[in-house]
GROMACS .gro file of C-alpha atoms in nm:
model
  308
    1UNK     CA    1   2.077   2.972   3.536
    2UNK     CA    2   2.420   2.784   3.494
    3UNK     CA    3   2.723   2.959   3.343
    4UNK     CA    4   2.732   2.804   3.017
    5UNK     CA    5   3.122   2.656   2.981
    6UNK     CA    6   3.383   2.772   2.718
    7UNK     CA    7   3.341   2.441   2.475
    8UNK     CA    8   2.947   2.431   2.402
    9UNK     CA    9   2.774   2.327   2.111
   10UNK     CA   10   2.445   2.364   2.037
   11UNK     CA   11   2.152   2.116   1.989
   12UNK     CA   12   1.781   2.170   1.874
   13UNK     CA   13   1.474   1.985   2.026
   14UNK     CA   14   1.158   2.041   1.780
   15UNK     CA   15   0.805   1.980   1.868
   16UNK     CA   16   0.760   1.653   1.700
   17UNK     CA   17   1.044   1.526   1.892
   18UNK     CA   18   0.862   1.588   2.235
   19UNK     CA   19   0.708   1.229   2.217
   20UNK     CA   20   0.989   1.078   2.205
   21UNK     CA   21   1.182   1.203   2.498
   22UNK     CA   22   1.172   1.023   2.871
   23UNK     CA   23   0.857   1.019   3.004
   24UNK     CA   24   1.072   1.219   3.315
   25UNK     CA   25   1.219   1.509   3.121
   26UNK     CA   26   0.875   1.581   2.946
   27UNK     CA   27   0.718   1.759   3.164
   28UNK     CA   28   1.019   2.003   3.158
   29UNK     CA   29   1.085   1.992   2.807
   30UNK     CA   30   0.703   2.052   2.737
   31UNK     CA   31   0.682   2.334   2.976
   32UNK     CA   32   0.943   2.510   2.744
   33UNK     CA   33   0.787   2.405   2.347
   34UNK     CA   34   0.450   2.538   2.491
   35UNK     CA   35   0.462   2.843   2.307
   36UNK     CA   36   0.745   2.788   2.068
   37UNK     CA   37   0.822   2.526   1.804
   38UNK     CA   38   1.160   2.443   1.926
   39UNK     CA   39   1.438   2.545   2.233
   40UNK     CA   40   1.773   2.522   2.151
   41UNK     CA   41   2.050   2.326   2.462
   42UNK     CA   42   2.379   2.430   2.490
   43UNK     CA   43   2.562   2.093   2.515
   44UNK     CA   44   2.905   2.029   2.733
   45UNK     CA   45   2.938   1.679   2.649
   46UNK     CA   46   2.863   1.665   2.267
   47UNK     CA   47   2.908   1.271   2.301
   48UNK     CA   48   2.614   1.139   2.539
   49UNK     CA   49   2.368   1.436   2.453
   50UNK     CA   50   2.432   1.314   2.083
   51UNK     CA   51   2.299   0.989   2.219
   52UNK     CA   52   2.028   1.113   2.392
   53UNK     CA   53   1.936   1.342   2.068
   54UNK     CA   54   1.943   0.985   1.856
   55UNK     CA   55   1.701   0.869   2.082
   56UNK     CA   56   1.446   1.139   2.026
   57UNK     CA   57   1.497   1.060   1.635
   58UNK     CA   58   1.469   0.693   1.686
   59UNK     CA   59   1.776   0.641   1.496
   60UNK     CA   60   1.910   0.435   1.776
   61UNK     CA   61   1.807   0.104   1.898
   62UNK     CA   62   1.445   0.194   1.711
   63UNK     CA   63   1.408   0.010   1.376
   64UNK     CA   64   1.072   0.066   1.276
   65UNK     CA   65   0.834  -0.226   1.254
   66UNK     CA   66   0.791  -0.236   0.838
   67UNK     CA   67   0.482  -0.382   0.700
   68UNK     CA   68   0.408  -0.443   0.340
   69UNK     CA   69   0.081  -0.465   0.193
   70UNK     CA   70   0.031  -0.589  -0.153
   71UNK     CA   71  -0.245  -0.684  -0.333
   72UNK     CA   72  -0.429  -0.653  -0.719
   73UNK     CA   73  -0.535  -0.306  -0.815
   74UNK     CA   74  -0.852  -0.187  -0.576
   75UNK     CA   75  -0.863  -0.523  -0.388
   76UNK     CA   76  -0.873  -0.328  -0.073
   77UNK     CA   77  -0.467  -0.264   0.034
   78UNK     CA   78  -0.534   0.111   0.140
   79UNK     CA   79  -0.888   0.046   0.302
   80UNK     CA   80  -0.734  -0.230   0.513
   81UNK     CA   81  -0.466   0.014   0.592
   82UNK     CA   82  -0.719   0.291   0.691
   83UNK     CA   83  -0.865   0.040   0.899
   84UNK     CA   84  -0.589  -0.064   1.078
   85UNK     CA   85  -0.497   0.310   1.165
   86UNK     CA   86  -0.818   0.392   1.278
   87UNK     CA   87  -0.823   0.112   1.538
   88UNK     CA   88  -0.517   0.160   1.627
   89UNK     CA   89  -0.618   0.563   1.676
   90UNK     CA   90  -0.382   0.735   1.461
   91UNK     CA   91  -0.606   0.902   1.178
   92UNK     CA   92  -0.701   1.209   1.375
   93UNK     CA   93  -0.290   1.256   1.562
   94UNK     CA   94  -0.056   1.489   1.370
   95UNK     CA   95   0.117   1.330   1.178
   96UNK     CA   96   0.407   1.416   1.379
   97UNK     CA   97   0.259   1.221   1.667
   98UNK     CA   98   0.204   0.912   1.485
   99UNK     CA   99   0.361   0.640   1.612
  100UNK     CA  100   0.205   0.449   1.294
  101UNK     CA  101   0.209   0.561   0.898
  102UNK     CA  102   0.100   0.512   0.604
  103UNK     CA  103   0.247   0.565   0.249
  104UNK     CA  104   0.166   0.418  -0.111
  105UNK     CA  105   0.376   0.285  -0.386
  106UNK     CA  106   0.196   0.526  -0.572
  107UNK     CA  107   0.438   0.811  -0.458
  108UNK     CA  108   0.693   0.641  -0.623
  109UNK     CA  109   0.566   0.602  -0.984
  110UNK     CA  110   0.881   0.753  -1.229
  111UNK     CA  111   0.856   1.062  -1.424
  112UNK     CA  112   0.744   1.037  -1.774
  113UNK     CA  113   0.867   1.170  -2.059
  114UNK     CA  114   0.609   1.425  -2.244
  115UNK     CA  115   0.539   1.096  -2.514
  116UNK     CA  116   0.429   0.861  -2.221
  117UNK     CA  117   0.226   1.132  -2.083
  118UNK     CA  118   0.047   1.148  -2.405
  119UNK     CA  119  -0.059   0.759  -2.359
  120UNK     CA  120  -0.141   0.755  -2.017
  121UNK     CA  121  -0.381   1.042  -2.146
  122UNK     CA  122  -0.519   0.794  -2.395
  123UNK     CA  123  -0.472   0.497  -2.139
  124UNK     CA  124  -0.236   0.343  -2.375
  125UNK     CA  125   0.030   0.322  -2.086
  126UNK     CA  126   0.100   0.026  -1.863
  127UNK     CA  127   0.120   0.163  -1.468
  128UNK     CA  128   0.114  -0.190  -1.362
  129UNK     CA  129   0.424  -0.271  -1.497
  130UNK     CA  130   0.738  -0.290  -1.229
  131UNK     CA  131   0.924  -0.022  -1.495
  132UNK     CA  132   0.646   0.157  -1.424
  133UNK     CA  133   0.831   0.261  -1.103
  134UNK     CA  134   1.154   0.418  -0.955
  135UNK     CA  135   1.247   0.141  -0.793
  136UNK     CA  136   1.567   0.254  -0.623
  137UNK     CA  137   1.386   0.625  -0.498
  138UNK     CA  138   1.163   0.349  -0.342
  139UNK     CA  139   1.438   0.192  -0.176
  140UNK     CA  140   1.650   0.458  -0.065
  141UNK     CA  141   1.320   0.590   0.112
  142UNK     CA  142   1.245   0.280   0.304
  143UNK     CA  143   1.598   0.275   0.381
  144UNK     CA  144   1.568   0.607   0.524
  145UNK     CA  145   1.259   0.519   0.696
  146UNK     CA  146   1.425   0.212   0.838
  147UNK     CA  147   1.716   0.450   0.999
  148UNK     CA  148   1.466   0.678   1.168
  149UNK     CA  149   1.521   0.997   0.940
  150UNK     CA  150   1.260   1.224   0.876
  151UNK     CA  151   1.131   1.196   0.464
  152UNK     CA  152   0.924   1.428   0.233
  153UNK     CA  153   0.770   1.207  -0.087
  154UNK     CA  154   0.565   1.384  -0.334
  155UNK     CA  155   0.206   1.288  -0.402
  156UNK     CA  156   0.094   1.134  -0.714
  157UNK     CA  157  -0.153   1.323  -0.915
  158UNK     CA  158  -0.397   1.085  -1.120
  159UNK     CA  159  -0.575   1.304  -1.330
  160UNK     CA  160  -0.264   1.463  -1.476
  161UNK     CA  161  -0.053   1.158  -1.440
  162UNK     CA  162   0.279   1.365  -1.278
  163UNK     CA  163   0.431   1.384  -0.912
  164UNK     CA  164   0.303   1.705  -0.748
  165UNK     CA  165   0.679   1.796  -0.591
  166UNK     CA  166   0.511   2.100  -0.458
  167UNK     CA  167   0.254   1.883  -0.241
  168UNK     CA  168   0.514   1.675  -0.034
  169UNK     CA  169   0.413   1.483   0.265
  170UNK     CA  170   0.639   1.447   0.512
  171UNK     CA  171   0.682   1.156   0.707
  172UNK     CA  172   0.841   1.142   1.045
  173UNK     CA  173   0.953   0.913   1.241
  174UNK     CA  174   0.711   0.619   1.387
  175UNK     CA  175   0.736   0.319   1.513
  176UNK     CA  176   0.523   0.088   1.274
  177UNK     CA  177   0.560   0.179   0.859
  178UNK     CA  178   0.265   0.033   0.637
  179UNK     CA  179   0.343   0.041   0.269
  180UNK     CA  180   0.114  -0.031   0.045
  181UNK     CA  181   0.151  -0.076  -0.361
  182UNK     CA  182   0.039  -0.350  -0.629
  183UNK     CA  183   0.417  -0.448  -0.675
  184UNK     CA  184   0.595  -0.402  -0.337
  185UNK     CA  185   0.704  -0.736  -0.319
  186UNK     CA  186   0.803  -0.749  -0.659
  187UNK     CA  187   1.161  -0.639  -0.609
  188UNK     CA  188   1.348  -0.827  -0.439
  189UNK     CA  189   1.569  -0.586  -0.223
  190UNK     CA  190   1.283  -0.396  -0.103
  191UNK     CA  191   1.119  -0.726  -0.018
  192UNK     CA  192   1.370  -0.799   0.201
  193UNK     CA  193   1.350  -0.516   0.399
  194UNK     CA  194   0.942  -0.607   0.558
  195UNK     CA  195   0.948  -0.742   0.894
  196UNK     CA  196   0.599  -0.867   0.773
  197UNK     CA  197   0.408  -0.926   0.467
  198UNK     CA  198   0.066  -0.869   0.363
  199UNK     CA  199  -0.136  -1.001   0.073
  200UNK     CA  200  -0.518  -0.826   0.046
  201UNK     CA  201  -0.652  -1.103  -0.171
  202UNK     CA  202  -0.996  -0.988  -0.334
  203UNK     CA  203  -1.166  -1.183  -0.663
  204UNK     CA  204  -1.119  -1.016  -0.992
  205UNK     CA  205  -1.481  -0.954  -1.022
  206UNK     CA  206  -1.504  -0.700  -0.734
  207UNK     CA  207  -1.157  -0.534  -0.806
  208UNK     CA  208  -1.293  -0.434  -1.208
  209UNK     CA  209  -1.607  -0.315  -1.041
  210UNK     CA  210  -1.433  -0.121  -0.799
  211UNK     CA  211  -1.174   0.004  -1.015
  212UNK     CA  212  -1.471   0.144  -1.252
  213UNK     CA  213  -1.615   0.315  -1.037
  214UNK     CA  214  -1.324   0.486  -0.893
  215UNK     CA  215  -1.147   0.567  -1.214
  216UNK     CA  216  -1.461   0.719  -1.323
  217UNK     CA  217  -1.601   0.896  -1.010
  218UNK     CA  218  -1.221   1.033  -0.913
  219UNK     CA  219  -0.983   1.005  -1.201
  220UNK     CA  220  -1.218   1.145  -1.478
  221UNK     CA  221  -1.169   0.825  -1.697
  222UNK     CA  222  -1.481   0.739  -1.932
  223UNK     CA  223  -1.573   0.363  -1.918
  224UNK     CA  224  -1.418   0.236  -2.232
  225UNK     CA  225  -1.067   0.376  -2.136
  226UNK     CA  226  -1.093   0.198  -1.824
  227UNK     CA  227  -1.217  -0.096  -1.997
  228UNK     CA  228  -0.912  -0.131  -2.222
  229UNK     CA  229  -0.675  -0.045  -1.984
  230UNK     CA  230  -0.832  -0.329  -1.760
  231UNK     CA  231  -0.828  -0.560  -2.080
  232UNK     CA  232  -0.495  -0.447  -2.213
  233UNK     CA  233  -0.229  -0.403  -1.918
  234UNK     CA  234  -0.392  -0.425  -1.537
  235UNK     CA  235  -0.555  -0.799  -1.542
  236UNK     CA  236  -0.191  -0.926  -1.779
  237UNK     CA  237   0.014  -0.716  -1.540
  238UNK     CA  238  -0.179  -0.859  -1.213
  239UNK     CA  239  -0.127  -1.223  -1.370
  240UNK     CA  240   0.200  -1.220  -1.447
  241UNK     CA  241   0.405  -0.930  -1.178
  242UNK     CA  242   0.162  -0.899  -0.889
  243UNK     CA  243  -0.058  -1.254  -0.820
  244UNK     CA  244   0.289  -1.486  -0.785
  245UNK     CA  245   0.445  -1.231  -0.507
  246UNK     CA  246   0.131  -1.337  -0.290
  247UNK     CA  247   0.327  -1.657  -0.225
  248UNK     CA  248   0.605  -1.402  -0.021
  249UNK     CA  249   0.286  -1.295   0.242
  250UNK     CA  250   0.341  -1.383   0.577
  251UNK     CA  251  -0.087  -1.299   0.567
  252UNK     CA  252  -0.325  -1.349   0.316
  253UNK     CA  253  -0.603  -1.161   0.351
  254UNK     CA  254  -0.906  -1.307   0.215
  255UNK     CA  255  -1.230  -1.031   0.074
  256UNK     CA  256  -0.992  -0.733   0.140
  257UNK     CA  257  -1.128  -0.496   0.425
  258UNK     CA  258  -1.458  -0.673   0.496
  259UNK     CA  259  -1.235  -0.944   0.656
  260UNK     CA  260  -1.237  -0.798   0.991
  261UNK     CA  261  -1.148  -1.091   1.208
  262UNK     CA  262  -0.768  -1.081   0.978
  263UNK     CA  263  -0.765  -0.707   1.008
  264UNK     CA  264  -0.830  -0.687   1.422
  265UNK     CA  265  -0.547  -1.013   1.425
  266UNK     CA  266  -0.308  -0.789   1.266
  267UNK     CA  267  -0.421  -0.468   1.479
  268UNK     CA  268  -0.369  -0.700   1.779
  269UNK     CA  269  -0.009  -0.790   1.669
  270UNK     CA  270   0.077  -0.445   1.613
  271UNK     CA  271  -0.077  -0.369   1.999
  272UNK     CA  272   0.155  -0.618   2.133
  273UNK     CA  273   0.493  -0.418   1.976
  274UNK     CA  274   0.374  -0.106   2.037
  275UNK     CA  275   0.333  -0.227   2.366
  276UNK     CA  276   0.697  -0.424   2.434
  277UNK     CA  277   0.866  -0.139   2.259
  278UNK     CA  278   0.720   0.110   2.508
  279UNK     CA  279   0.817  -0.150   2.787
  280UNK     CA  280   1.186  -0.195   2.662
  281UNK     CA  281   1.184   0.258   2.634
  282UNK     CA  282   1.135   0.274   2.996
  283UNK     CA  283   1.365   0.027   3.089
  284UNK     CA  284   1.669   0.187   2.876
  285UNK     CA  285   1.568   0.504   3.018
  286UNK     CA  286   1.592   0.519   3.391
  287UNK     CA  287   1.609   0.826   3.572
  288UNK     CA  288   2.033   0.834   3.654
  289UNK     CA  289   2.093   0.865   3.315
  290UNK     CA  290   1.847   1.154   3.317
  291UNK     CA  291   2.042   1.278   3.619
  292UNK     CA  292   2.367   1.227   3.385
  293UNK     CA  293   2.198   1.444   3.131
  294UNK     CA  294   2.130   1.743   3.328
  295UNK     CA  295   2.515   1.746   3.390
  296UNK     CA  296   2.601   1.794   3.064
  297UNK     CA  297   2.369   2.102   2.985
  298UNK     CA  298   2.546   2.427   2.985
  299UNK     CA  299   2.246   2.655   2.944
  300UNK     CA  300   1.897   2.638   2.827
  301UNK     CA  301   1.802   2.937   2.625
  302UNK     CA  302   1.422   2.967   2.752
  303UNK     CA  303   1.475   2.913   3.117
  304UNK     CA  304   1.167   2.829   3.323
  305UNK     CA  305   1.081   2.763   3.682
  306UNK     CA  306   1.075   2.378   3.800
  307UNK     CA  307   0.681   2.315   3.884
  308UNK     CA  308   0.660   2.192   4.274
   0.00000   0.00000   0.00000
């Protein structure tokens, strides 16, 4: 074991950040998380293990690839998502070891006061209007996203029409963001921030039936609440806030998830960056600047022997 010098400071790997280390320290680092959640380095040279540390987070060189998916209420926007993680093999990962996510617009519907909460109860409240939202939470988070920091967003529950801010899902890192909502190309500054846009374009006939069914069967709505609602606030709302952003899409998406030659196009395209990212990660990573590394480590808390 080196004598740790007199000017160390120290620096924590975690678990979730084993995947993104060089492929030629993991086998070292991975020897030493394999029965704890985290070692702790003792740095000499704060300045390039900083570096090396913002590499791990991706907040470095590694803007996630941000995808927005749009689309009228139950035309399909978090099926097609579902099916694009699935082929891409990142339902069943950890979610620490995703290198793709998922999150809905639906974590980002505002609090509401104890009167509104009385209409949504009646379904006298309009959810699919852009007030509806906290628009700047929504941004700051994609932001966030965008700089490779970790986030925790609560989850939205239906029934009782509140934020559960004791359920919080935390989303780490990755390297391709899908975000799905009715509006999220409504606003314009978190519009801009989509490397590519998605419209799930289903007719209005299949959405109503869908969204029947689901308000019923999951949200405990009776049929002439959701009929009303439907009548009074979703189709005006769809007309007037949601149908014109579909001229923003980079892809429309035509019959929602049943569409799978769109959905294995856009699979594909995510492949290919996936691919070139990895690529360009093992060219900026070559094994001298490993060698530079080890230099700079004082002492390493867990020490274990180098396999042969």
């Amino acid at each position: 074991m080196i004598n740790p010098p007199t000017n160390i400071l120290n620096q924590t790997f975690y678990k979730p950040m084993l995947i993104r280390i060089p492929k030629v320290l993991q086998i070292n680092v991975q020897l030493l998380l394999y029965k704890q959640d985290y070692i702790t380095l003792k740095c000499r040279n704060m300045s390039n293990t900083s570096k090396f540390i913002s590499r791990i987070n991706c907040s470095q060189g590694k803007v996630p690839f941000l995808i927005g998916v749009a689309g009228g209420t139950a035309s399909g926007k978090s099926t097609v998502c579902k099916k694009i993680m699935e082929k891409l093999g990142q339902v069943e990962m950890e979610h620490a070891q995703r290198r793709v996510v998922c999150i809905s617009q639906d974590s980002f519907y505002r609090e509401l006061s104890p009167a509104e909460i009385t209409k949504a109860e009646k379904g006298q409240f309009n959810f699919d209007h852009p007030s509806a939202f906290n628009e700047k939470l929504m941004e700051d988070t994609l932001k966030d996203i965008l700089a490779g920091r970790k986030c925790e967003i609560p989850t939205y529950d239906y029934k009782n029409h509140t934020l559960k801010r004791d359920d919080l899902v935390t989303i780490y890192p990755a390297d391709v963001v899908l975000f799905e909502g009715i509006l999220v190309f409504y606003f314009p500054a978190i519009r801009s921030l989509f490397h590519m846009k998605l419209f799930v374009d289903t007719d209005s006939d299949t959405r109503l039936a869908r969204r029947v069914m689901r308000d019923i069967t999951e949200r405990g709505r009776d049929l002439d609440q959701v009929l009303n609602q439907y009548i009074n606030f979703v189709k005006p709302a769809f007309e007037e806030f949601c149908s014109p952003t579909k001229k923003f899409a980079d892809v429309i998406i035509p019959r929602g998830a049943d569409n799978t030659v769109a959905i294995d196009l856009i699979v594909q395209h995510i492949r290919e960056f996936l691919s070139n990212r990895y690529r360009r990660d093992q060219q900026t990573s070559p094994v001298e600047n490993v060698t530079r590394l080890a230099t700079n480590l004082g002492t390493i808390e867990n020490s274990v022997k180098r396999p042969h």
